[in-house]
């Protein structure tokens, strides 16, 4: 039994593998020509393979010319990152531009295209034309392959070489510096190519996919990460060659100064400068240890650093005096210096720091501002405190009037939940922009490590780090917030107004509408015509004959139905306004023609069984009085009286209303 089960399992696995193999073999397979380390081509075609369920086989060639030749001969289906030229267009079919070619200036020493006189360019590429177009004075030397490029640089025959991102890895591992040139020369976009007349549909389909937001984000992220990892690897390999023990700890002391250094309750340290230092240590794979305590004063740390008791002091502002006992990597932040005073103290009195000769100025002992203000105010007696916290407390206690501060710290203090009554002296404004860096102790190891820290810092996203901690006022966002708040307030106001208006209209309608019939009521008539009727306005006065008998015989419900039916008929046959002014009395107003009036009167005089009355009511008659074509404007009371008189006569005669008689009656009444 066991053997049978094993046989069945083996057969199932065999069938499954055959199915998988069959499925793989049914996938479309394309060959893509590429150079080693051409990360852009691989990112794009890996995404294409996943999106369209195809198989990509990468074929590596030694140089760019070989790639083009392989595609032209049909040895490869596609190649990426190809710039369009008329000559190439005769041999290849191009997709729409897919991306830019990441292009670098590779050099052994720090150099830019503006300073260079001789530059190497790879043979057969567009770079020669681009450099000639942008820097016509530069002499160009063509080379073939990475080894020749490095040899040209080491022999000092060229100041540097310009090449694509696929050379980034070997160049960095050779200790060559790389500077991205896409902002310095007009790099043309590149495309995917195939042999002339082949894979036209695929080129269109692939390029449309590459243009999508998803692929463009993926490409940017992968290239950024690729560059970072290459630079990190190159730095770590290079630093291993330094003549000291890398396992020996790099001791660091941080001054507790927001936003640069923040000691957390769990013992960790972060902040603008702390993040820069610790991330640089990680990039360089150095054994860095923070040995400072949050309650240490700047004065004590500063004196210990000068004596060489530890390796790194941060944050440390670059100054000429400090360069005598410290090595400085490149600065990572440039804060603006301002003078801070108590809220409301001496507004618009001074315009420059040098004018503060009569004011009490406080500084942190031995910090950068101490040195600066001592130089700017040589005869001034400056008050010195061990820490920033004690300095701020001194100003709030009115021991000093002004203290120097950078804008990042001021913004932090002004954002605290407990409002601190301080402000920048705007009349003095920003009086200095310092260069903030880290200090490495003045010994051989510090001197060797400083340039490595510079290269590590250049790899960091400093803008993102600064934005995390230096929470400067975002006036655009604040303005947008104010506009949005104002808009919301306006919308709320309009909504309340609309609701209030709706309620007002509802109440107005309720107070001017007859609840039973839906016609307007006596109040509405009196409000609208309180000044009287014009001479051309036709007035009809309706009264139901024997309405009391209907209520008494058939009940008030039937009486109400009669009133509703009359109101419905009024709306149907009368082109004007109807009012119910009493129990069974209605007033109709309008400007009908003679023919319209005759038809309306005929319809309004009678409600028959066909109108669907409730109960046994089979016939209801209505008396109608008319007043029209008066000689002059009449009052409300007079107009109603004329129509009422004609209606009364109609009741008495029990016959249709004669329009001519009504007009004569009106004349007599007037």
PDB file of N, CA, C and O in Angstrom, residues 174-245:
ATOM      1  N   UNK A 174      36.773  51.608  -8.413  1.00  0.00           N
ATOM      2  CA  UNK A 174      38.138  52.040  -8.738  1.00  0.00           C
ATOM      3  C   UNK A 174      38.548  53.265  -7.935  1.00  0.00           C
ATOM      4  O   UNK A 174      39.669  53.756  -8.053  1.00  0.00           O
ATOM      5  N   UNK A 175      37.629  53.780  -7.101  1.00  0.00           N
ATOM      6  CA  UNK A 175      37.927  54.971  -6.320  1.00  0.00           C
ATOM      7  C   UNK A 175      37.701  56.260  -7.074  1.00  0.00           C
ATOM      8  O   UNK A 175      38.154  57.336  -6.650  1.00  0.00           O
ATOM      9  N   UNK A 176      36.978  56.169  -8.187  1.00  0.00           N
ATOM     10  CA  UNK A 176      36.694  57.348  -9.002  1.00  0.00           C
ATOM     11  C   UNK A 176      35.407  58.012  -8.494  1.00  0.00           C
ATOM     12  O   UNK A 176      34.432  57.336  -8.169  1.00  0.00           O
ATOM     13  N   UNK A 177      35.402  59.345  -8.443  1.00  0.00           N
ATOM     14  CA  UNK A 177      34.218  60.088  -8.035  1.00  0.00           C
ATOM     15  C   UNK A 177      33.234  60.194  -9.203  1.00  0.00           C
ATOM     16  O   UNK A 177      33.647  60.210 -10.385  1.00  0.00           O
ATOM     17  N   UNK A 178      31.945  60.277  -8.896  1.00  0.00           N
ATOM     18  CA  UNK A 178      30.920  60.367  -9.938  1.00  0.00           C
ATOM     19  C   UNK A 178      29.986  61.531  -9.627  1.00  0.00           C
ATOM     20  O   UNK A 178      29.471  61.637  -8.516  1.00  0.00           O
ATOM     21  N   UNK A 179      29.789  62.386 -10.621  1.00  0.00           N
ATOM     22  CA  UNK A 179      28.888  63.536 -10.486  1.00  0.00           C
ATOM     23  C   UNK A 179      27.814  63.445 -11.560  1.00  0.00           C
ATOM     24  O   UNK A 179      28.120  63.361 -12.749  1.00  0.00           O
ATOM     25  N   UNK A 180      26.536  63.436 -11.143  1.00  0.00           N
ATOM     26  CA  UNK A 180      25.427  63.354 -12.091  1.00  0.00           C
ATOM     27  C   UNK A 180      25.379  64.619 -12.941  1.00  0.00           C
ATOM     28  O   UNK A 180      25.436  65.741 -12.424  1.00  0.00           O
ATOM     29  N   UNK A 181      25.275  64.448 -14.277  1.00  0.00           N
ATOM     30  CA  UNK A 181      25.358  65.577 -15.207  1.00  0.00           C
ATOM     31  C   UNK A 181      24.016  65.989 -15.802  1.00  0.00           C
ATOM     32  O   UNK A 181      23.975  66.895 -16.617  1.00  0.00           O
ATOM     33  N   UNK A 182      22.938  65.342 -15.424  1.00  0.00           N
ATOM     34  CA  UNK A 182      21.667  65.611 -16.094  1.00  0.00           C
ATOM     35  C   UNK A 182      21.197  67.048 -15.956  1.00  0.00           C
ATOM     36  O   UNK A 182      20.373  67.516 -16.734  1.00  0.00           O
ATOM     37  N   UNK A 183      21.697  67.766 -14.961  1.00  0.00           N
ATOM     38  CA  UNK A 183      21.350  69.181 -14.804  1.00  0.00           C
ATOM     39  C   UNK A 183      22.389  70.102 -15.433  1.00  0.00           C
ATOM     40  O   UNK A 183      22.238  71.322 -15.377  1.00  0.00           O
ATOM     41  N   UNK A 184      23.426  69.540 -16.034  1.00  0.00           N
ATOM     42  CA  UNK A 184      24.518  70.344 -16.568  1.00  0.00           C
ATOM     43  C   UNK A 184      24.595  70.330 -18.092  1.00  0.00           C
ATOM     44  O   UNK A 184      25.078  71.281 -18.694  1.00  0.00           O
ATOM     45  N   UNK A 185      24.173  69.234 -18.695  1.00  0.00           N
ATOM     46  CA  UNK A 185      24.122  69.178 -20.153  1.00  0.00           C
ATOM     47  C   UNK A 185      22.743  68.684 -20.567  1.00  0.00           C
ATOM     48  O   UNK A 185      22.049  68.006 -19.793  1.00  0.00           O
ATOM     49  N   UNK A 186      22.337  69.023 -21.765  1.00  0.00           N
ATOM     50  CA  UNK A 186      20.979  68.707 -22.225  1.00  0.00           C
ATOM     51  C   UNK A 186      20.907  67.251 -22.676  1.00  0.00           C
ATOM     52  O   UNK A 186      21.020  66.942 -23.864  1.00  0.00           O
ATOM     53  N   UNK A 187      20.748  66.354 -21.709  1.00  0.00           N
ATOM     54  CA  UNK A 187      20.663  64.922 -21.998  1.00  0.00           C
ATOM     55  C   UNK A 187      19.370  64.648 -22.760  1.00  0.00           C
ATOM     56  O   UNK A 187      18.278  65.001 -22.305  1.00  0.00           O
ATOM     57  N   UNK A 188      19.497  64.009 -23.907  1.00  0.00           N
ATOM     58  CA  UNK A 188      18.326  63.688 -24.702  1.00  0.00           C
ATOM     59  C   UNK A 188      17.651  62.433 -24.148  1.00  0.00           C
ATOM     60  O   UNK A 188      18.305  61.559 -23.568  1.00  0.00           O
ATOM     61  N   UNK A 189      16.339  62.300 -24.344  1.00  0.00           N
ATOM     62  CA  UNK A 189      15.662  61.077 -23.877  1.00  0.00           C
ATOM     63  C   UNK A 189      16.085  59.882 -24.710  1.00  0.00           C
ATOM     64  O   UNK A 189      16.570  60.021 -25.842  1.00  0.00           O
ATOM     65  N   UNK A 190      15.900  58.700 -24.153  1.00  0.00           N
ATOM     66  CA  UNK A 190      16.298  57.461 -24.837  1.00  0.00           C
ATOM     67  C   UNK A 190      15.075  56.572 -25.014  1.00  0.00           C
ATOM     68  O   UNK A 190      14.034  56.757 -24.371  1.00  0.00           O
ATOM     69  N   UNK A 191      15.234  55.575 -25.878  1.00  0.00           N
ATOM     70  CA  UNK A 191      14.115  54.706 -26.246  1.00  0.00           C
ATOM     71  C   UNK A 191      14.556  53.253 -26.251  1.00  0.00           C
ATOM     72  O   UNK A 191      15.741  52.924 -26.111  1.00  0.00           O
ATOM     73  N   UNK A 192      13.578  52.377 -26.451  1.00  0.00           N
ATOM     74  CA  UNK A 192      13.845  50.969 -26.737  1.00  0.00           C
ATOM     75  C   UNK A 192      13.889  50.824 -28.257  1.00  0.00           C
ATOM     76  O   UNK A 192      13.087  51.433 -28.972  1.00  0.00           O
ATOM     77  N   UNK A 193      14.814  50.027 -28.749  1.00  0.00           N
ATOM     78  CA  UNK A 193      14.913  49.818 -30.197  1.00  0.00           C
ATOM     79  C   UNK A 193      14.850  48.338 -30.517  1.00  0.00           C
ATOM     80  O   UNK A 193      15.162  47.476 -29.682  1.00  0.00           O
ATOM     81  N   UNK A 194      14.425  48.066 -31.748  1.00  0.00           N
ATOM     82  CA  UNK A 194      14.459  46.717 -32.313  1.00  0.00           C
ATOM     83  C   UNK A 194      15.015  46.824 -33.726  1.00  0.00           C
ATOM     84  O   UNK A 194      15.196  47.933 -34.252  1.00  0.00           O
ATOM     85  N   UNK A 195      15.276  45.692 -34.349  1.00  0.00           N
ATOM     86  CA  UNK A 195      15.748  45.736 -35.728  1.00  0.00           C
ATOM     87  C   UNK A 195      14.672  46.388 -36.601  1.00  0.00           C
ATOM     88  O   UNK A 195      13.481  46.202 -36.368  1.00  0.00           O
ATOM     89  N   UNK A 196      15.079  47.121 -37.590  1.00  0.00           N
ATOM     90  CA  UNK A 196      14.173  47.909 -38.421  1.00  0.00           C
ATOM     91  C   UNK A 196      13.005  47.055 -38.916  1.00  0.00           C
ATOM     92  O   UNK A 196      13.187  45.994 -39.519  1.00  0.00           O
ATOM     93  N   UNK A 197      11.772  47.542 -38.611  1.00  0.00           N
ATOM     94  CA  UNK A 197      10.566  46.889 -39.094  1.00  0.00           C
ATOM     95  C   UNK A 197      10.081  45.735 -38.265  1.00  0.00           C
ATOM     96  O   UNK A 197       9.072  45.098 -38.600  1.00  0.00           O
ATOM     97  N   UNK A 198      10.732  45.429 -37.138  1.00  0.00           N
ATOM     98  CA  UNK A 198      10.320  44.291 -36.300  1.00  0.00           C
ATOM     99  C   UNK A 198       9.788  44.782 -34.956  1.00  0.00           C
ATOM    100  O   UNK A 198      10.159  45.843 -34.464  1.00  0.00           O
ATOM    101  N   UNK A 199       8.913  43.968 -34.375  1.00  0.00           N
ATOM    102  CA  UNK A 199       8.372  44.188 -33.015  1.00  0.00           C
ATOM    103  C   UNK A 199       7.759  45.586 -32.856  1.00  0.00           C
ATOM    104  O   UNK A 199       7.879  46.208 -31.790  1.00  0.00           O
ATOM    105  N   UNK A 200       7.063  46.053 -33.884  1.00  0.00           N
ATOM    106  CA  UNK A 200       6.470  47.394 -33.830  1.00  0.00           C
ATOM    107  C   UNK A 200       5.389  47.465 -32.755  1.00  0.00           C
ATOM    108  O   UNK A 200       5.348  48.422 -31.960  1.00  0.00           O
ATOM    109  N   UNK A 201       4.521  46.458 -32.705  1.00  0.00           N
ATOM    110  CA  UNK A 201       3.442  46.462 -31.709  1.00  0.00           C
ATOM    111  C   UNK A 201       4.015  46.392 -30.292  1.00  0.00           C
ATOM    112  O   UNK A 201       3.517  47.063 -29.374  1.00  0.00           O
ATOM    113  N   UNK A 202       5.039  45.570 -30.109  1.00  0.00           N
ATOM    114  CA  UNK A 202       5.637  45.445 -28.780  1.00  0.00           C
ATOM    115  C   UNK A 202       6.274  46.765 -28.331  1.00  0.00           C
ATOM    116  O   UNK A 202       6.171  47.141 -27.153  1.00  0.00           O
ATOM    117  N   UNK A 203       6.926  47.455 -29.241  1.00  0.00           N
ATOM    118  CA  UNK A 203       7.543  48.738 -28.884  1.00  0.00           C
ATOM    119  C   UNK A 203       6.492  49.731 -28.377  1.00  0.00           C
ATOM    120  O   UNK A 203       6.728  50.440 -27.389  1.00  0.00           O
ATOM    121  N   UNK A 204       5.354  49.772 -29.055  1.00  0.00           N
ATOM    122  CA  UNK A 204       4.295  50.693 -28.632  1.00  0.00           C
ATOM    123  C   UNK A 204       3.708  50.264 -27.291  1.00  0.00           C
ATOM    124  O   UNK A 204       3.494  51.078 -26.386  1.00  0.00           O
ATOM    125  N   UNK A 205       3.475  48.959 -27.144  1.00  0.00           N
ATOM    126  CA  UNK A 205       2.886  48.439 -25.904  1.00  0.00           C
ATOM    127  C   UNK A 205       3.839  48.630 -24.726  1.00  0.00           C
ATOM    128  O   UNK A 205       3.433  49.066 -23.637  1.00  0.00           O
ATOM    129  N   UNK A 206       5.107  48.324 -24.924  1.00  0.00           N
ATOM    130  CA  UNK A 206       6.092  48.447 -23.846  1.00  0.00           C
ATOM    131  C   UNK A 206       6.274  49.908 -23.429  1.00  0.00           C
ATOM    132  O   UNK A 206       6.330  50.218 -22.236  1.00  0.00           O
ATOM    133  N   UNK A 207       6.385  50.809 -24.399  1.00  0.00           N
ATOM    134  CA  UNK A 207       6.627  52.217 -24.056  1.00  0.00           C
ATOM    135  C   UNK A 207       5.435  52.827 -23.340  1.00  0.00           C
ATOM    136  O   UNK A 207       5.601  53.635 -22.415  1.00  0.00           O
ATOM    137  N   UNK A 208       4.218  52.443 -23.726  1.00  0.00           N
ATOM    138  CA  UNK A 208       3.026  52.951 -23.033  1.00  0.00           C
ATOM    139  C   UNK A 208       3.025  52.514 -21.579  1.00  0.00           C
ATOM    140  O   UNK A 208       2.694  53.292 -20.674  1.00  0.00           O
ATOM    141  N   UNK A 209       3.426  51.267 -21.346  1.00  0.00           N
ATOM    142  CA  UNK A 209       3.500  50.759 -19.971  1.00  0.00           C
ATOM    143  C   UNK A 209       4.578  51.482 -19.173  1.00  0.00           C
ATOM    144  O   UNK A 209       4.377  51.846 -18.005  1.00  0.00           O
ATOM    145  N   UNK A 210       5.728  51.721 -19.802  1.00  0.00           N
ATOM    146  CA  UNK A 210       6.836  52.393 -19.103  1.00  0.00           C
ATOM    147  C   UNK A 210       6.453  53.815 -18.715  1.00  0.00           C
ATOM    148  O   UNK A 210       6.906  54.332 -17.691  1.00  0.00           O
ATOM    149  N   UNK A 211       5.588  54.457 -19.487  1.00  0.00           N
ATOM    150  CA  UNK A 211       5.173  55.825 -19.184  1.00  0.00           C
ATOM    151  C   UNK A 211       4.251  55.904 -17.966  1.00  0.00           C
ATOM    152  O   UNK A 211       3.984  56.999 -17.471  1.00  0.00           O
ATOM    153  N   UNK A 212       3.746  54.772 -17.500  1.00  0.00           N
ATOM    154  CA  UNK A 212       2.809  54.785 -16.378  1.00  0.00           C
ATOM    155  C   UNK A 212       3.481  55.283 -15.107  1.00  0.00           C
ATOM    156  O   UNK A 212       4.702  55.186 -14.933  1.00  0.00           O
ATOM    157  N   UNK A 213       2.672  55.815 -14.224  1.00  0.00           N
ATOM    158  CA  UNK A 213       3.185  56.348 -12.956  1.00  0.00           C
ATOM    159  C   UNK A 213       3.899  55.265 -12.156  1.00  0.00           C
ATOM    160  O   UNK A 213       4.943  55.506 -11.548  1.00  0.00           O
ATOM    161  N   UNK A 214       3.349  54.050 -12.181  1.00  0.00           N
ATOM    162  CA  UNK A 214       3.933  52.947 -11.406  1.00  0.00           C
ATOM    163  C   UNK A 214       5.363  52.661 -11.841  1.00  0.00           C
ATOM    164  O   UNK A 214       6.266  52.530 -11.006  1.00  0.00           O
ATOM    165  N   UNK A 215       5.610  52.575 -13.150  1.00  0.00           N
ATOM    166  CA  UNK A 215       6.944  52.219 -13.636  1.00  0.00           C
ATOM    167  C   UNK A 215       7.917  53.380 -13.435  1.00  0.00           C
ATOM    168  O   UNK A 215       9.082  53.162 -13.072  1.00  0.00           O
ATOM    169  N   UNK A 216       7.447  54.615 -13.650  1.00  0.00           N
ATOM    170  CA  UNK A 216       8.340  55.755 -13.456  1.00  0.00           C
ATOM    171  C   UNK A 216       8.779  55.872 -11.997  1.00  0.00           C
ATOM    172  O   UNK A 216       9.940  56.172 -11.702  1.00  0.00           O
ATOM    173  N   UNK A 217       7.864  55.636 -11.064  1.00  0.00           N
ATOM    174  CA  UNK A 217       8.228  55.645  -9.645  1.00  0.00           C
ATOM    175  C   UNK A 217       9.199  54.506  -9.331  1.00  0.00           C
ATOM    176  O   UNK A 217      10.153  54.677  -8.565  1.00  0.00           O
ATOM    177  N   UNK A 218       8.914  53.332  -9.907  1.00  0.00           N
ATOM    178  CA  UNK A 218       9.785  52.178  -9.686  1.00  0.00           C
ATOM    179  C   UNK A 218      11.191  52.472 -10.195  1.00  0.00           C
ATOM    180  O   UNK A 218      12.185  52.193  -9.500  1.00  0.00           O
ATOM    181  N   UNK A 219      11.299  53.052 -11.378  1.00  0.00           N
ATOM    182  CA  UNK A 219      12.609  53.346 -11.953  1.00  0.00           C
ATOM    183  C   UNK A 219      13.373  54.330 -11.085  1.00  0.00           C
ATOM    184  O   UNK A 219      14.562  54.128 -10.791  1.00  0.00           O
ATOM    185  N   UNK A 220      12.684  55.397 -10.664  1.00  0.00           N
ATOM    186  CA  UNK A 220      13.360  56.395  -9.822  1.00  0.00           C
ATOM    187  C   UNK A 220      13.851  55.766  -8.516  1.00  0.00           C
ATOM    188  O   UNK A 220      14.981  56.005  -8.082  1.00  0.00           O
ATOM    189  N   UNK A 221      13.000  54.958  -7.895  1.00  0.00           N
ATOM    190  CA  UNK A 221      13.383  54.330  -6.625  1.00  0.00           C
ATOM    191  C   UNK A 221      14.541  53.365  -6.809  1.00  0.00           C
ATOM    192  O   UNK A 221      15.509  53.373  -6.015  1.00  0.00           O
ATOM    193  N   UNK A 222      14.488  52.547  -7.848  1.00  0.00           N
ATOM    194  CA  UNK A 222      15.534  51.550  -8.050  1.00  0.00           C
ATOM    195  C   UNK A 222      16.872  52.206  -8.381  1.00  0.00           C
ATOM    196  O   UNK A 222      17.931  51.754  -7.910  1.00  0.00           O
ATOM    197  N   UNK A 223      16.831  53.256  -9.191  1.00  0.00           N
ATOM    198  CA  UNK A 223      18.075  53.935  -9.543  1.00  0.00           C
ATOM    199  C   UNK A 223      18.678  54.619  -8.318  1.00  0.00           C
ATOM    200  O   UNK A 223      19.892  54.559  -8.076  1.00  0.00           O
ATOM    201  N   UNK A 224      17.837  55.261  -7.529  1.00  0.00           N
ATOM    202  CA  UNK A 224      18.316  55.911  -6.304  1.00  0.00           C
ATOM    203  C   UNK A 224      18.947  54.892  -5.362  1.00  0.00           C
ATOM    204  O   UNK A 224      20.033  55.113  -4.804  1.00  0.00           O
ATOM    205  N   UNK A 225      18.256  53.778  -5.166  1.00  0.00           N
ATOM    206  CA  UNK A 225      18.772  52.745  -4.278  1.00  0.00           C
ATOM    207  C   UNK A 225      20.053  52.123  -4.832  1.00  0.00           C
ATOM    208  O   UNK A 225      21.001  51.837  -4.098  1.00  0.00           O
ATOM    209  N   UNK A 226      20.094  51.931  -6.147  1.00  0.00           N
ATOM    210  CA  UNK A 226      21.277  51.367  -6.800  1.00  0.00           C
ATOM    211  C   UNK A 226      22.489  52.271  -6.597  1.00  0.00           C
ATOM    212  O   UNK A 226      23.575  51.800  -6.226  1.00  0.00           O
ATOM    213  N   UNK A 227      22.298  53.562  -6.843  1.00  0.00           N
ATOM    214  CA  UNK A 227      23.407  54.496  -6.658  1.00  0.00           C
ATOM    215  C   UNK A 227      23.878  54.508  -5.210  1.00  0.00           C
ATOM    216  O   UNK A 227      25.086  54.518  -4.925  1.00  0.00           O
ATOM    217  N   UNK A 228      22.911  54.511  -4.274  1.00  0.00           N
ATOM    218  CA  UNK A 228      23.263  54.544  -2.858  1.00  0.00           C
ATOM    219  C   UNK A 228      24.074  53.312  -2.470  1.00  0.00           C
ATOM    220  O   UNK A 228      25.123  53.419  -1.798  1.00  0.00           O
ATOM    221  N   UNK A 229      23.612  52.142  -2.864  1.00  0.00           N
ATOM    222  CA  UNK A 229      24.300  50.912  -2.484  1.00  0.00           C
ATOM    223  C   UNK A 229      25.691  50.832  -3.102  1.00  0.00           C
ATOM    224  O   UNK A 229      26.641  50.368  -2.454  1.00  0.00           O
ATOM    225  N   UNK A 230      25.812  51.288  -4.352  1.00  0.00           N
ATOM    226  CA  UNK A 230      27.134  51.275  -4.983  1.00  0.00           C
ATOM    227  C   UNK A 230      28.103  52.201  -4.269  1.00  0.00           C
ATOM    228  O   UNK A 230      29.261  51.849  -3.995  1.00  0.00           O
ATOM    229  N   UNK A 231      27.631  53.413  -3.970  1.00  0.00           N
ATOM    230  CA  UNK A 231      28.495  54.380  -3.285  1.00  0.00           C
ATOM    231  C   UNK A 231      28.864  53.875  -1.891  1.00  0.00           C
ATOM    232  O   UNK A 231      29.999  54.039  -1.434  1.00  0.00           O
ATOM    233  N   UNK A 232      27.895  53.273  -1.214  1.00  0.00           N
ATOM    234  CA  UNK A 232      28.165  52.743   0.127  1.00  0.00           C
ATOM    235  C   UNK A 232      29.205  51.632   0.068  1.00  0.00           C
ATOM    236  O   UNK A 232      30.160  51.600   0.874  1.00  0.00           O
ATOM    237  N   UNK A 233      29.045  50.730  -0.890  1.00  0.00           N
ATOM    238  CA  UNK A 233      30.012  49.631  -1.032  1.00  0.00           C
ATOM    239  C   UNK A 233      31.403  50.167  -1.339  1.00  0.00           C
ATOM    240  O   UNK A 233      32.409  49.716  -0.763  1.00  0.00           O
ATOM    241  N   UNK A 234      31.444  51.149  -2.259  1.00  0.00           N
ATOM    242  CA  UNK A 234      32.743  51.716  -2.634  1.00  0.00           C
ATOM    243  C   UNK A 234      33.405  52.407  -1.447  1.00  0.00           C
ATOM    244  O   UNK A 234      34.624  52.263  -1.226  1.00  0.00           O
ATOM    245  N   UNK A 235      32.626  53.141  -0.648  1.00  0.00           N
ATOM    246  CA  UNK A 235      33.181  53.828   0.518  1.00  0.00           C
ATOM    247  C   UNK A 235      33.695  52.822   1.545  1.00  0.00           C
ATOM    248  O   UNK A 235      34.777  52.994   2.131  1.00  0.00           O
ATOM    249  N   UNK A 236      32.893  51.780   1.784  1.00  0.00           N
ATOM    250  CA  UNK A 236      33.304  50.793   2.780  1.00  0.00           C
ATOM    251  C   UNK A 236      34.572  50.058   2.357  1.00  0.00           C
ATOM    252  O   UNK A 236      35.425  49.742   3.201  1.00  0.00           O
ATOM    253  N   UNK A 237      34.689  49.775   1.060  1.00  0.00           N
ATOM    254  CA  UNK A 237      35.901  49.112   0.580  1.00  0.00           C
ATOM    255  C   UNK A 237      37.106  50.042   0.684  1.00  0.00           C
ATOM    256  O   UNK A 237      38.211  49.630   1.051  1.00  0.00           O
ATOM    257  N   UNK A 238      36.870  51.320   0.370  1.00  0.00           N
ATOM    258  CA  UNK A 238      37.982  52.276   0.398  1.00  0.00           C
ATOM    259  C   UNK A 238      38.462  52.550   1.816  1.00  0.00           C
ATOM    260  O   UNK A 238      39.664  52.663   2.079  1.00  0.00           O
ATOM    261  N   UNK A 239      37.511  52.638   2.760  1.00  0.00           N
ATOM    262  CA  UNK A 239      37.886  52.999   4.128  1.00  0.00           C
ATOM    263  C   UNK A 239      38.681  51.876   4.804  1.00  0.00           C
ATOM    264  O   UNK A 239      39.420  52.118   5.772  1.00  0.00           O
ATOM    265  N   UNK A 240      38.537  50.666   4.290  1.00  0.00           N
ATOM    266  CA  UNK A 240      39.303  49.545   4.840  1.00  0.00           C
ATOM    267  C   UNK A 240      40.790  49.703   4.604  1.00  0.00           C
ATOM    268  O   UNK A 240      41.608  49.059   5.284  1.00  0.00           O
ATOM    269  N   UNK A 241      41.151  50.561   3.665  1.00  0.00           N
ATOM    270  CA  UNK A 241      42.586  50.743   3.358  1.00  0.00           C
ATOM    271  C   UNK A 241      43.261  51.745   4.280  1.00  0.00           C
ATOM    272  O   UNK A 241      44.485  51.933   4.200  1.00  0.00           O
ATOM    273  N   UNK A 242      42.479  52.419   5.151  1.00  0.00           N
ATOM    274  CA  UNK A 242      43.060  53.429   6.030  1.00  0.00           C
ATOM    275  C   UNK A 242      43.942  52.765   7.095  1.00  0.00           C
ATOM    276  O   UNK A 242      43.618  51.677   7.596  1.00  0.00           O
ATOM    277  N   UNK A 243      45.014  53.450   7.512  1.00  0.00           N
ATOM    278  CA  UNK A 243      45.996  52.844   8.439  1.00  0.00           C
ATOM    279  C   UNK A 243      45.604  52.958   9.909  1.00  0.00           C
ATOM    280  O   UNK A 243      46.369  53.486  10.726  1.00  0.00           O
ATOM    281  N   UNK A 244      44.424  52.517  10.270  1.00  0.00           N
ATOM    282  CA  UNK A 244      44.074  52.448  11.692  1.00  0.00           C
ATOM    283  C   UNK A 244      43.029  51.360  11.878  1.00  0.00           C
ATOM    284  O   UNK A 244      42.413  50.866  10.920  1.00  0.00           O
ATOM    285  N   UNK A 245      42.820  50.982  13.121  1.00  0.00           N
ATOM    286  CA  UNK A 245      41.927  49.882  13.470  1.00  0.00           C
ATOM    287  C   UNK A 245      40.468  50.351  13.367  1.00  0.00           C
ATOM    288  O   UNK A 245      40.019  51.192  14.153  1.00  0.00           O
TER     289      UNK A 245
END
